[in-house]
Amino acid sequence: MSVQIHESWKKELAHEFEADYFKNLIQFIKQEYQTQRVYPPGKLIFNAFEQCSFQATKVVIIGQDPYHGADQANGLSFSVNDGIRKPPSLLNIFKELHNDLHLPIPVSGNLERWAQQGVLMLNATLTVRANEAGSHQKKGWEVFTDAVVKIISERLDNVVFMLWGRYAQDKGAVVNRQKHLVLEAVHPSPLAQSKGSFLGCQHFSKANIYLTEHKKAPIQW
């Protein structure tokens, strides 16, 4: 199984890669890819880290599982491959983007353009069996991605964390709010809107204002 991850992350996460839990996780993942249909493709498991280097990280968007439908997942939270129908959560993200910054709804749901500007789109679990949501939870991925969030919080300054839904907010509890901006809202899924509305959160404009105030280039959403 061939994977790609930016050299800067290899350095920052070297301790995690050597940990027993991670070695056990990789053995499990290798077995899964050999015996099951698993998403995303193996080479894209660490795509979020390949597309956005550690030093370039300015915004973190936390998701939960990769999409588990055919050809959807590309290793970035909430993102889908070009030509794939946009899932409901992503449609609501684009609606908010339109309402907040008056931008047209993007044709493609592929968010690599965000990643290449410093947006780390991090799923808590980086792999999933086809059509089995949550099937790779509690195998070690959450320990790894908790470490990622902690490292960003400790070693970088003035990062924007977008925490959508209770799961992401719990995962972001370790973020130092004295040195970073934490934006919270209900999950963009239509199923979560009974708890409040994601639409109207204005996270995209708030992020860019904060980045500009701290001498960082705003994201071209």
CSV table of C-alpha atoms in Angstrom, one decimal:
chain,number,residue,atom,x,y,z
A,1,MET,CA,0.0,0.0,0.0
A,2,SER,CA,1.6,3.2,-1.2
A,3,VAL,CA,0.8,6.4,0.6
A,4,GLN,CA,1.9,10.0,0.1
A,5,ILE,CA,2.4,12.6,2.9
A,6,HIS,CA,4.3,15.8,2.9
A,7,GLU,CA,7.8,15.7,4.3
A,8,SER,CA,7.0,18.4,6.9
A,9,TRP,CA,4.4,16.2,8.4
A,10,LYS,CA,6.7,13.2,8.5
A,11,LYS,CA,9.0,15.2,10.7
A,12,GLU,CA,6.2,16.5,13.0
A,13,LEU,CA,4.5,13.2,13.4
A,14,ALA,CA,7.6,10.9,13.6
A,15,HIS,CA,6.8,10.0,17.2
A,16,GLU,CA,3.3,8.9,16.3
A,17,PHE,CA,4.5,6.8,13.3
A,18,GLU,CA,6.8,4.9,15.7
A,19,ALA,CA,4.1,4.4,18.4
A,20,ASP,CA,2.8,0.9,19.0
A,21,TYR,CA,-0.8,1.9,18.4
A,22,PHE,CA,0.1,3.3,15.0
A,23,LYS,CA,2.0,0.2,13.9
A,24,ASN,CA,-1.0,-1.9,15.0
A,25,LEU,CA,-3.3,0.5,13.1
A,26,ILE,CA,-1.3,0.1,9.9
A,27,GLN,CA,-1.4,-3.7,10.1
A,28,PHE,CA,-5.2,-3.5,10.4
A,29,ILE,CA,-5.5,-1.1,7.5
A,30,LYS,CA,-3.2,-3.2,5.2
A,31,GLN,CA,-5.4,-6.2,5.9
A,32,GLU,CA,-8.5,-4.2,5.2
A,33,TYR,CA,-7.3,-3.0,1.8
A,34,GLN,CA,-6.3,-6.5,0.9
A,35,THR,CA,-9.6,-8.1,1.9
A,36,GLN,CA,-12.3,-5.4,1.7
A,37,ARG,CA,-13.3,-2.4,-0.5
A,38,VAL,CA,-11.9,0.6,1.4
A,39,TYR,CA,-12.0,4.3,0.8
A,40,PRO,CA,-10.2,6.5,-0.1
A,41,PRO,CA,-7.8,4.8,-2.4
A,42,GLY,CA,-4.6,3.8,-0.5
A,43,LYS,CA,-2.4,6.5,-2.0
A,44,LEU,CA,-4.9,9.2,-0.8
A,45,ILE,CA,-5.2,8.2,2.9
A,46,PHE,CA,-2.9,11.1,3.9
A,47,ASN,CA,-4.0,13.4,1.1
A,48,ALA,CA,-4.9,16.1,3.5
A,49,PHE,CA,-1.3,16.2,4.7
A,50,GLU,CA,0.2,15.9,1.3
A,51,GLN,CA,-1.8,18.8,-0.1
A,52,CYS,CA,-1.3,21.1,2.9
A,53,SER,CA,2.2,21.2,4.5
A,54,PHE,CA,2.6,21.6,8.3
A,55,GLN,CA,4.1,25.1,8.1
A,56,ALA,CA,1.4,26.3,5.6
A,57,THR,CA,-1.5,25.3,7.8
A,58,LYS,CA,-3.7,28.3,8.4
A,59,VAL,CA,-7.2,26.7,8.8
A,60,VAL,CA,-8.3,23.3,10.1
A,61,ILE,CA,-11.7,21.8,9.2
A,62,ILE,CA,-12.4,18.7,11.2
A,63,GLY,CA,-14.7,15.9,9.8
A,64,GLN,CA,-15.5,12.5,11.1
A,65,ASP,CA,-15.3,9.6,8.5
A,66,PRO,CA,-14.4,9.6,4.9
A,67,TYR,CA,-17.4,9.3,2.5
A,68,HIS,CA,-18.1,5.6,2.1
A,69,GLY,CA,-19.8,5.7,-1.4
A,70,ALA,CA,-18.1,4.7,-4.6
A,71,ASP,CA,-15.5,7.2,-5.8
A,72,GLN,CA,-16.5,9.9,-3.3
A,73,ALA,CA,-13.6,10.1,-0.8
A,74,ASN,CA,-10.4,11.8,-1.8
A,75,GLY,CA,-8.7,12.1,1.6
A,76,LEU,CA,-10.0,15.6,2.5
A,77,SER,CA,-12.9,16.1,4.9
A,78,PHE,CA,-16.1,17.0,3.2
A,79,SER,CA,-14.5,17.0,-0.2
A,80,VAL,CA,-15.4,14.7,-3.1
A,81,ASN,CA,-13.7,13.9,-6.4
A,82,ASP,CA,-14.4,15.9,-9.6
A,83,GLY,CA,-17.6,14.8,-11.3
A,84,ILE,CA,-19.1,13.3,-8.2
A,85,ARG,CA,-22.5,14.6,-6.9
A,86,LYS,CA,-22.1,16.9,-4.0
A,87,PRO,CA,-23.2,15.3,-0.7
A,88,PRO,CA,-25.8,17.2,1.4
A,89,SER,CA,-23.3,18.5,4.0
A,90,LEU,CA,-21.0,19.9,1.2
A,91,LEU,CA,-24.0,21.5,-0.5
A,92,ASN,CA,-24.8,23.3,2.8
A,93,ILE,CA,-21.1,24.4,3.1
A,94,PHE,CA,-21.3,25.9,-0.4
A,95,LYS,CA,-24.6,27.6,0.4
A,96,GLU,CA,-23.1,29.2,3.4
A,97,LEU,CA,-20.1,30.2,1.3
A,98,HIS,CA,-22.5,31.9,-1.1
A,99,ASN,CA,-24.4,33.6,1.6
A,100,ASP,CA,-21.4,34.7,3.5
A,101,LEU,CA,-19.0,35.9,0.8
A,102,HIS,CA,-21.5,36.1,-2.2
A,103,LEU,CA,-19.4,33.6,-4.1
A,104,PRO,CA,-21.0,31.3,-6.8
A,105,ILE,CA,-21.7,27.7,-5.8
A,106,PRO,CA,-18.6,25.8,-7.1
A,107,VAL,CA,-19.2,23.3,-9.9
A,108,SER,CA,-16.9,20.8,-8.4
A,109,GLY,CA,-16.9,19.5,-4.8
A,110,ASN,CA,-13.2,18.8,-4.9
A,111,LEU,CA,-11.7,21.0,-2.2
A,112,GLU,CA,-8.0,20.5,-3.1
A,113,ARG,CA,-7.9,24.2,-4.1
A,114,TRP,CA,-8.5,25.0,-0.4
A,115,ALA,CA,-5.9,22.6,0.8
A,116,GLN,CA,-3.3,24.0,-1.4
A,117,GLN,CA,-3.9,27.4,0.2
A,118,GLY,CA,-3.3,26.1,3.8
A,119,VAL,CA,-6.6,24.5,4.7
A,120,LEU,CA,-6.1,21.2,6.5
A,121,MET,CA,-9.3,19.2,6.0
A,122,LEU,CA,-8.8,16.5,8.6
A,123,ASN,CA,-11.1,13.6,9.1
A,124,ALA,CA,-10.9,12.0,12.6
A,125,THR,CA,-10.8,8.6,10.9
A,126,LEU,CA,-8.8,8.4,7.6
A,127,THR,CA,-10.3,5.2,6.1
A,128,VAL,CA,-13.6,3.4,6.0
A,129,ARG,CA,-15.1,0.3,4.4
A,130,ALA,CA,-17.4,0.8,1.5
A,131,ASN,CA,-21.0,1.4,2.5
A,132,GLU,CA,-20.1,0.9,6.2
A,133,ALA,CA,-20.0,4.2,8.0
A,134,GLY,CA,-17.8,4.2,11.1
A,135,SER,CA,-16.3,0.8,10.3
A,136,HIS,CA,-12.7,2.0,11.0
A,137,GLN,CA,-13.5,3.9,14.1
A,138,LYS,CA,-11.7,3.0,17.4
A,139,LYS,CA,-8.9,1.3,15.6
A,140,GLY,CA,-6.3,4.0,16.3
A,141,TRP,CA,-7.0,6.7,13.8
A,142,GLU,CA,-8.6,8.9,16.4
A,143,VAL,CA,-5.5,8.8,18.6
A,144,PHE,CA,-3.4,9.8,15.6
A,145,THR,CA,-5.7,12.7,14.6
A,146,ASP,CA,-6.0,13.9,18.2
A,147,ALA,CA,-2.2,14.1,18.1
A,148,VAL,CA,-2.3,16.1,14.9
A,149,VAL,CA,-4.7,18.7,16.4
A,150,LYS,CA,-2.6,19.0,19.6
A,151,ILE,CA,0.7,19.4,17.6
A,152,ILE,CA,-0.9,22.2,15.4
A,153,SER,CA,-2.2,23.9,18.6
A,154,GLU,CA,1.1,23.8,20.3
A,155,ARG,CA,3.6,24.4,17.5
A,156,LEU,CA,1.8,26.9,15.2
A,157,ASP,CA,0.3,30.3,15.8
A,158,ASN,CA,-2.9,32.0,14.8
A,159,VAL,CA,-4.6,29.0,13.1
A,160,VAL,CA,-8.4,29.1,12.5
A,161,PHE,CA,-10.2,25.9,13.7
A,162,MET,CA,-13.6,25.3,12.2
A,163,LEU,CA,-15.4,22.9,14.5
A,164,TRP,CA,-18.8,21.9,13.0
A,165,GLY,CA,-20.9,19.6,15.2
A,166,ARG,CA,-20.4,18.2,18.7
A,167,TYR,CA,-17.9,15.5,17.5
A,168,ALA,CA,-15.5,18.1,16.0
A,169,GLN,CA,-16.0,20.4,19.0
A,170,ASP,CA,-15.0,17.6,21.4
A,171,LYS,CA,-12.0,16.8,19.2
A,172,GLY,CA,-10.9,20.5,19.2
A,173,ALA,CA,-11.2,20.8,23.0
A,174,VAL,CA,-7.4,20.7,23.3
A,175,VAL,CA,-6.9,23.8,21.1
A,176,ASN,CA,-5.3,26.7,22.9
A,177,ARG,CA,-7.9,29.5,22.4
A,178,GLN,CA,-5.4,32.1,23.5
A,179,LYS,CA,-3.3,31.7,20.4
A,180,HIS,CA,-5.8,30.4,17.8
A,181,LEU,CA,-9.3,31.3,16.6
A,182,VAL,CA,-11.9,28.6,17.3
A,183,LEU,CA,-15.2,28.9,15.3
A,184,GLU,CA,-18.0,26.5,16.3
A,185,ALA,CA,-21.3,25.8,14.6
A,186,VAL,CA,-23.8,22.9,14.2
A,187,HIS,CA,-22.7,20.2,11.7
A,188,PRO,CA,-23.6,21.2,8.1
A,189,SER,CA,-25.6,18.0,7.5
A,190,PRO,CA,-29.3,18.7,6.9
A,191,LEU,CA,-29.9,16.1,9.6
A,192,ALA,CA,-28.3,18.3,12.2
A,193,GLN,CA,-30.3,21.5,11.5
A,194,SER,CA,-32.8,20.7,14.2
A,195,LYS,CA,-30.1,21.6,16.7
A,196,GLY,CA,-29.6,25.0,15.1
A,197,SER,CA,-28.6,26.3,11.7
A,198,PHE,CA,-25.2,25.9,10.1
A,199,LEU,CA,-26.3,28.5,7.6
A,200,GLY,CA,-25.5,32.0,8.8
A,201,CYS,CA,-22.4,31.0,10.8
A,202,GLN,CA,-20.2,33.3,8.6
A,203,HIS,CA,-17.1,31.2,9.4
A,204,PHE,CA,-15.5,31.8,6.0
A,205,SER,CA,-15.5,35.6,6.3
A,206,LYS,CA,-14.5,35.4,10.0
A,207,ALA,CA,-11.6,33.2,9.1
A,208,ASN,CA,-10.3,35.6,6.5
A,209,ILE,CA,-10.7,38.6,8.8
A,210,TYR,CA,-8.6,36.8,11.4
A,211,LEU,CA,-6.0,35.7,9.0
A,212,THR,CA,-5.6,39.2,7.6
A,213,GLU,CA,-5.4,40.7,11.0
A,214,HIS,CA,-2.5,38.3,11.7
A,215,LYS,CA,-0.6,39.1,8.5
A,216,LYS,CA,-1.6,35.9,6.7
A,217,ALA,CA,-3.1,35.7,3.2
A,218,PRO,CA,-6.8,35.1,3.3
A,219,ILE,CA,-8.2,32.0,1.7
A,220,GLN,CA,-9.7,32.3,-1.8
A,221,TRP,CA,-12.7,30.2,-0.9
